[in-house]
Amino acid sequence: MSSNGSFPVIATRINGTIYCYVNACPHQYLPLNYRSDSIISSDGHRFLCSAHGAAFDIKTGDCLTGDCDKLDAIPVVEDLAGNLCIKHREP
């Protein structure tokens, strides 16, 4: 959580499905948009870390380049008004 109480997330929609992750590269825990707000690859399939260039599959969060862990996924649902809400995980 940042010092102002916000929770940094990144989210995108592909073919109606929403993919949401904590906005922190697992390599150094810097936001993916640390140096640039252009964090989606030109083909629209990868998130890119602007600090060191790691690439992550948008649909799975898997690290595609370098030696790093996957992005931390946040399960979300969209309500009738179009708001994203964190979904309750079953035990």
CSV table of N, CA and C in Angstrom, one decimal:
chain,number,residue,atom,x,y,z
A,1,MET,N,0.9,-1.2,0.0
A,1,MET,CA,0.0,0.0,0.0
A,1,MET,C,0.9,1.2,0.0
A,2,SER,N,0.6,2.2,-0.8
A,2,SER,CA,1.4,3.4,-0.8
A,2,SER,C,1.1,4.3,0.4
A,3,SER,N,1.9,5.4,0.5
A,3,SER,CA,1.8,6.2,1.7
A,3,SER,C,0.5,7.0,1.7
A,4,ASN,N,-0.1,7.2,0.6
A,4,ASN,CA,-1.4,7.9,0.6
A,4,ASN,C,-2.6,7.0,0.8
A,5,GLY,N,-2.4,5.7,1.0
A,5,GLY,CA,-3.5,4.8,1.3
A,5,GLY,C,-4.1,4.2,0.1
A,6,SER,N,-3.5,4.5,-1.1
A,6,SER,CA,-4.1,3.8,-2.3
A,6,SER,C,-3.4,2.5,-2.5
A,7,PHE,N,-4.0,1.6,-3.3
A,7,PHE,CA,-3.6,0.3,-3.6
A,7,PHE,C,-3.3,0.2,-5.1
A,8,PRO,N,-2.0,0.1,-5.5
A,8,PRO,CA,-1.6,0.2,-6.9
A,8,PRO,C,-2.0,-1.0,-7.7
A,9,VAL,N,-2.9,-0.9,-8.6
A,9,VAL,CA,-3.3,-2.0,-9.5
A,9,VAL,C,-3.2,-1.6,-10.9
A,10,ILE,N,-3.1,-2.6,-11.8
A,10,ILE,CA,-3.2,-2.5,-13.2
A,10,ILE,C,-4.3,-3.4,-13.7
A,11,ALA,N,-5.2,-2.9,-14.6
A,11,ALA,CA,-6.3,-3.8,-15.1
A,11,ALA,C,-6.5,-3.5,-16.5
A,12,THR,N,-6.8,-4.5,-17.3
A,12,THR,CA,-7.2,-4.3,-18.7
A,12,THR,C,-8.3,-5.3,-19.0
A,13,ARG,N,-8.9,-5.1,-20.1
A,13,ARG,CA,-10.0,-5.9,-20.6
A,13,ARG,C,-9.6,-6.5,-22.0
A,14,ILE,N,-9.7,-7.8,-22.1
A,14,ILE,CA,-9.4,-8.4,-23.4
A,14,ILE,C,-10.6,-9.3,-23.7
A,15,ASN,N,-11.3,-9.0,-24.9
A,15,ASN,CA,-12.5,-9.8,-25.3
A,15,ASN,C,-13.5,-10.0,-24.2
A,16,GLY,N,-13.7,-8.9,-23.4
A,16,GLY,CA,-14.7,-8.9,-22.3
A,16,GLY,C,-14.2,-9.4,-21.0
A,17,THR,N,-13.1,-10.0,-20.9
A,17,THR,CA,-12.5,-10.6,-19.7
A,17,THR,C,-11.6,-9.5,-19.1
A,18,ILE,N,-11.7,-9.3,-17.8
A,18,ILE,CA,-10.9,-8.3,-17.1
A,18,ILE,C,-9.7,-9.0,-16.4
A,19,TYR,N,-8.5,-8.5,-16.6
A,19,TYR,CA,-7.3,-9.1,-15.9
A,19,TYR,C,-6.8,-8.0,-15.0
A,20,CYS,N,-6.6,-8.3,-13.8
A,20,CYS,CA,-6.2,-7.3,-12.8
A,20,CYS,C,-5.0,-7.8,-11.9
A,21,TYR,N,-4.0,-7.0,-11.7
A,21,TYR,CA,-2.8,-7.4,-10.9
A,21,TYR,C,-2.4,-6.3,-10.0
A,22,VAL,N,-1.6,-6.6,-9.0
A,22,VAL,CA,-0.9,-5.6,-8.2
A,22,VAL,C,0.1,-5.0,-9.1
A,23,ASN,N,0.2,-3.6,-9.2
A,23,ASN,CA,1.1,-2.9,-10.0
A,23,ASN,C,2.5,-2.9,-9.4
A,24,ALA,N,3.2,-4.0,-9.3
A,24,ALA,CA,4.5,-4.1,-8.8
A,24,ALA,C,5.3,-5.3,-9.5
A,25,CYS,N,6.3,-4.9,-10.1
A,25,CYS,CA,7.2,-5.9,-10.8
A,25,CYS,C,7.8,-6.8,-9.7
A,26,PRO,N,7.7,-8.1,-9.8
A,26,PRO,CA,8.3,-8.9,-8.7
A,26,PRO,C,9.8,-8.9,-8.7
A,27,HIS,N,10.4,-8.3,-9.7
A,27,HIS,CA,11.9,-8.3,-9.7
A,27,HIS,C,12.4,-7.3,-8.7
A,28,GLN,N,11.9,-6.1,-8.6
A,28,GLN,CA,12.3,-5.1,-7.6
A,28,GLN,C,11.2,-4.4,-6.9
A,29,TYR,N,10.0,-4.9,-7.2
A,29,TYR,CA,8.7,-4.3,-6.6
A,29,TYR,C,8.5,-2.9,-6.9
A,30,LEU,N,9.0,-2.4,-8.1
A,30,LEU,CA,8.7,-1.1,-8.6
A,30,LEU,C,7.4,-1.2,-9.4
A,31,PRO,N,6.6,-0.1,-9.5
A,31,PRO,CA,5.5,-0.2,-10.3
A,31,PRO,C,5.9,-0.4,-11.8
A,32,LEU,N,5.1,-1.2,-12.5
A,32,LEU,CA,5.4,-1.4,-13.9
A,32,LEU,C,5.6,-0.1,-14.7
A,33,ASN,N,4.8,0.9,-14.3
A,33,ASN,CA,4.9,2.2,-15.0
A,33,ASN,C,5.8,3.2,-14.3
A,34,TYR,N,6.8,2.7,-13.6
A,34,TYR,CA,7.8,3.5,-12.9
A,34,TYR,C,8.5,4.6,-13.7
A,35,ARG,N,8.8,4.2,-15.0
A,35,ARG,CA,9.5,5.2,-15.9
A,35,ARG,C,8.7,5.6,-17.0
A,36,SER,N,7.6,4.9,-17.3
A,36,SER,CA,6.7,5.2,-18.5
A,36,SER,C,5.3,4.7,-18.2
A,37,ASP,N,4.3,5.4,-18.7
A,37,ASP,CA,3.0,4.9,-18.6
A,37,ASP,C,2.6,3.9,-19.8
A,38,SER,N,3.5,3.7,-20.7
A,38,SER,CA,3.3,2.8,-21.8
A,38,SER,C,3.8,1.4,-21.3
A,39,ILE,N,2.8,0.6,-20.7
A,39,ILE,CA,3.2,-0.7,-20.2
A,39,ILE,C,2.5,-1.8,-20.9
A,40,ILE,N,1.8,-1.6,-21.9
A,40,ILE,CA,1.1,-2.7,-22.7
A,40,ILE,C,1.9,-2.8,-24.0
A,41,SER,N,2.3,-4.0,-24.3
A,41,SER,CA,3.0,-4.2,-25.6
A,41,SER,C,2.2,-3.8,-26.8
A,42,SER,N,2.8,-3.6,-27.9
A,42,SER,CA,2.1,-3.2,-29.1
A,42,SER,C,1.1,-4.2,-29.6
A,43,ASP,N,1.3,-5.5,-29.3
A,43,ASP,CA,0.4,-6.5,-29.7
A,43,ASP,C,-0.7,-6.7,-28.7
A,44,GLY,N,-0.7,-6.0,-27.5
A,44,GLY,CA,-1.7,-6.0,-26.5
A,44,GLY,C,-1.8,-7.3,-25.7
A,45,HIS,N,-0.7,-8.1,-25.7
A,45,HIS,CA,-0.7,-9.4,-25.0
A,45,HIS,C,0.2,-9.4,-23.8
A,46,ARG,N,1.0,-8.4,-23.6
A,46,ARG,CA,2.0,-8.4,-22.5
A,46,ARG,C,2.0,-7.0,-21.7
A,47,PHE,N,2.2,-7.1,-20.4
A,47,PHE,CA,2.5,-6.0,-19.6
A,47,PHE,C,4.0,-5.9,-19.7
A,48,LEU,N,4.6,-4.7,-19.7
A,48,LEU,CA,6.0,-4.5,-19.8
A,48,LEU,C,6.4,-3.6,-18.6
A,49,CYS,N,7.5,-4.1,-17.9
A,49,CYS,CA,8.1,-3.3,-16.8
A,49,CYS,C,8.9,-2.2,-17.4
A,50,SER,N,8.6,-0.9,-17.1
A,50,SER,CA,9.3,0.2,-17.7
A,50,SER,C,10.7,0.4,-17.0
A,51,ALA,N,10.9,-0.2,-15.8
A,51,ALA,CA,12.1,-0.1,-15.1
A,51,ALA,C,13.2,-1.0,-15.6
A,52,HIS,N,12.9,-2.2,-16.0
A,52,HIS,CA,14.0,-3.1,-16.5
A,52,HIS,C,13.6,-4.0,-17.7
A,53,GLY,N,12.4,-3.8,-18.2
A,53,GLY,CA,12.0,-4.5,-19.4
A,53,GLY,C,11.4,-5.8,-19.4
A,54,ALA,N,11.2,-6.4,-18.2
A,54,ALA,CA,10.5,-7.7,-18.1
A,54,ALA,C,9.1,-7.6,-18.7
A,55,ALA,N,8.7,-8.8,-19.3
A,55,ALA,CA,7.4,-8.9,-19.9
A,55,ALA,C,6.6,-9.9,-19.2
A,56,PHE,N,5.3,-9.7,-19.1
A,56,PHE,CA,4.4,-10.5,-18.4
A,56,PHE,C,3.2,-10.8,-19.2
A,57,ASP,N,2.7,-12.0,-19.3
A,57,ASP,CA,1.5,-12.4,-20.0
A,57,ASP,C,0.3,-11.7,-19.3
A,58,ILE,N,-0.5,-11.0,-20.1
A,58,ILE,CA,-1.6,-10.3,-19.5
A,58,ILE,C,-2.6,-11.2,-18.9
A,59,LYS,N,-2.9,-12.4,-19.6
A,59,LYS,CA,-3.9,-13.3,-19.1
A,59,LYS,C,-3.5,-14.1,-17.9
A,60,THR,N,-2.2,-14.4,-17.8
A,60,THR,CA,-1.8,-15.3,-16.7
A,60,THR,C,-0.9,-14.6,-15.6
A,61,GLY,N,-0.3,-13.5,-16.0
A,61,GLY,CA,0.6,-12.8,-15.1
A,61,GLY,C,2.0,-13.4,-15.1
A,62,ASP,N,2.2,-14.5,-15.9
A,62,ASP,CA,3.5,-15.2,-16.0
A,62,ASP,C,4.6,-14.3,-16.5
A,63,CYS,N,5.8,-14.4,-15.9
A,63,CYS,CA,6.9,-13.7,-16.5
A,63,CYS,C,7.4,-14.4,-17.7
A,64,LEU,N,7.5,-13.6,-18.8
A,64,LEU,CA,7.9,-14.2,-20.1
A,64,LEU,C,9.4,-13.9,-20.4
A,65,THR,N,10.0,-13.0,-19.8
A,65,THR,CA,11.4,-12.7,-20.0
A,65,THR,C,12.1,-12.5,-18.7
A,66,GLY,N,13.3,-12.9,-18.6
A,66,GLY,CA,14.1,-12.7,-17.4
A,66,GLY,C,13.7,-13.7,-16.3
A,67,ASP,N,14.3,-13.6,-15.2
A,67,ASP,CA,14.2,-14.5,-14.1
A,67,ASP,C,13.4,-13.9,-13.0
A,68,CYS,N,12.1,-13.9,-13.1
A,68,CYS,CA,11.3,-13.3,-12.0
A,68,CYS,C,10.0,-14.0,-11.9
A,69,ASP,N,9.3,-13.8,-10.8
A,69,ASP,CA,8.0,-14.4,-10.5
A,69,ASP,C,6.9,-13.8,-11.3
A,70,LYS,N,5.8,-14.4,-11.2
A,70,LYS,CA,4.6,-13.9,-11.9
A,70,LYS,C,4.0,-12.7,-11.2
A,71,LEU,N,3.2,-11.9,-11.8
A,71,LEU,CA,2.5,-10.8,-11.2
A,71,LEU,C,1.5,-11.4,-10.2
A,72,ASP,N,1.2,-10.6,-9.2
A,72,ASP,CA,0.2,-11.0,-8.2
A,72,ASP,C,-1.2,-10.6,-8.7
A,73,ALA,N,-2.0,-11.7,-9.0
A,73,ALA,CA,-3.3,-11.4,-9.6
A,73,ALA,C,-4.3,-11.0,-8.5
A,74,ILE,N,-5.2,-10.2,-8.9
A,74,ILE,CA,-6.3,-9.7,-8.0
A,74,ILE,C,-7.6,-10.2,-8.7
A,75,PRO,N,-8.4,-11.0,-8.0
A,75,PRO,CA,-9.6,-11.5,-8.6
A,75,PRO,C,-10.7,-10.4,-8.5
A,76,VAL,N,-11.3,-10.0,-9.6
A,76,VAL,CA,-12.3,-9.0,-9.6
A,76,VAL,C,-13.5,-9.4,-10.4
A,77,VAL,N,-14.6,-8.7,-10.0
A,77,VAL,CA,-15.9,-8.9,-10.8
A,77,VAL,C,-16.3,-7.5,-11.1
A,78,GLU,N,-17.1,-7.4,-12.2
A,78,GLU,CA,-17.7,-6.1,-12.6
A,78,GLU,C,-19.1,-6.1,-12.2
A,79,ASP,N,-19.5,-5.0,-11.4
A,79,ASP,CA,-21.0,-4.9,-11.0
A,79,ASP,C,-21.8,-4.3,-12.2
A,80,LEU,N,-23.1,-4.2,-12.0
A,80,LEU,CA,-24.0,-3.7,-13.0
A,80,LEU,C,-23.7,-2.3,-13.5
A,81,ALA,N,-23.1,-1.5,-12.6
A,81,ALA,CA,-22.7,-0.1,-12.9
A,81,ALA,C,-21.4,0.0,-13.6
A,82,GLY,N,-20.7,-1.2,-13.8
A,82,GLY,CA,-19.4,-1.1,-14.5
A,82,GLY,C,-18.2,-0.9,-13.5
A,83,ASN,N,-18.4,-1.0,-12.2
A,83,ASN,CA,-17.4,-0.8,-11.3
A,83,ASN,C,-16.7,-2.2,-11.1
A,84,LEU,N,-15.4,-2.1,-10.9
A,84,LEU,CA,-14.6,-3.3,-10.6
A,84,LEU,C,-14.6,-3.5,-9.1
A,85,CYS,N,-14.9,-4.7,-8.6
A,85,CYS,CA,-14.9,-5.0,-7.2
A,85,CYS,C,-14.0,-6.2,-6.9
A,86,ILE,N,-13.3,-6.2,-5.9
A,86,ILE,CA,-12.4,-7.4,-5.5
A,86,ILE,C,-13.4,-8.5,-5.1
A,87,LYS,N,-13.2,-9.6,-5.8
A,87,LYS,CA,-14.0,-10.8,-5.6
A,87,LYS,C,-13.6,-11.6,-4.3
A,88,HIS,N,-14.5,-12.1,-3.6
A,88,HIS,CA,-14.2,-12.9,-2.4
A,88,HIS,C,-13.7,-14.3,-2.9
A,89,ARG,N,-12.6,-14.7,-2.3
A,89,ARG,CA,-12.0,-16.0,-2.6
A,89,ARG,C,-12.6,-17.0,-1.7
A,90,GLU,N,-12.9,-18.2,-2.2
A,90,GLU,CA,-13.4,-19.3,-1.4
A,90,GLU,C,-12.2,-19.9,-0.7
A,91,PRO,N,-12.4,-20.3,0.6
A,91,PRO,CA,-11.3,-20.9,1.3
A,91,PRO,C,-10.9,-22.3,0.8
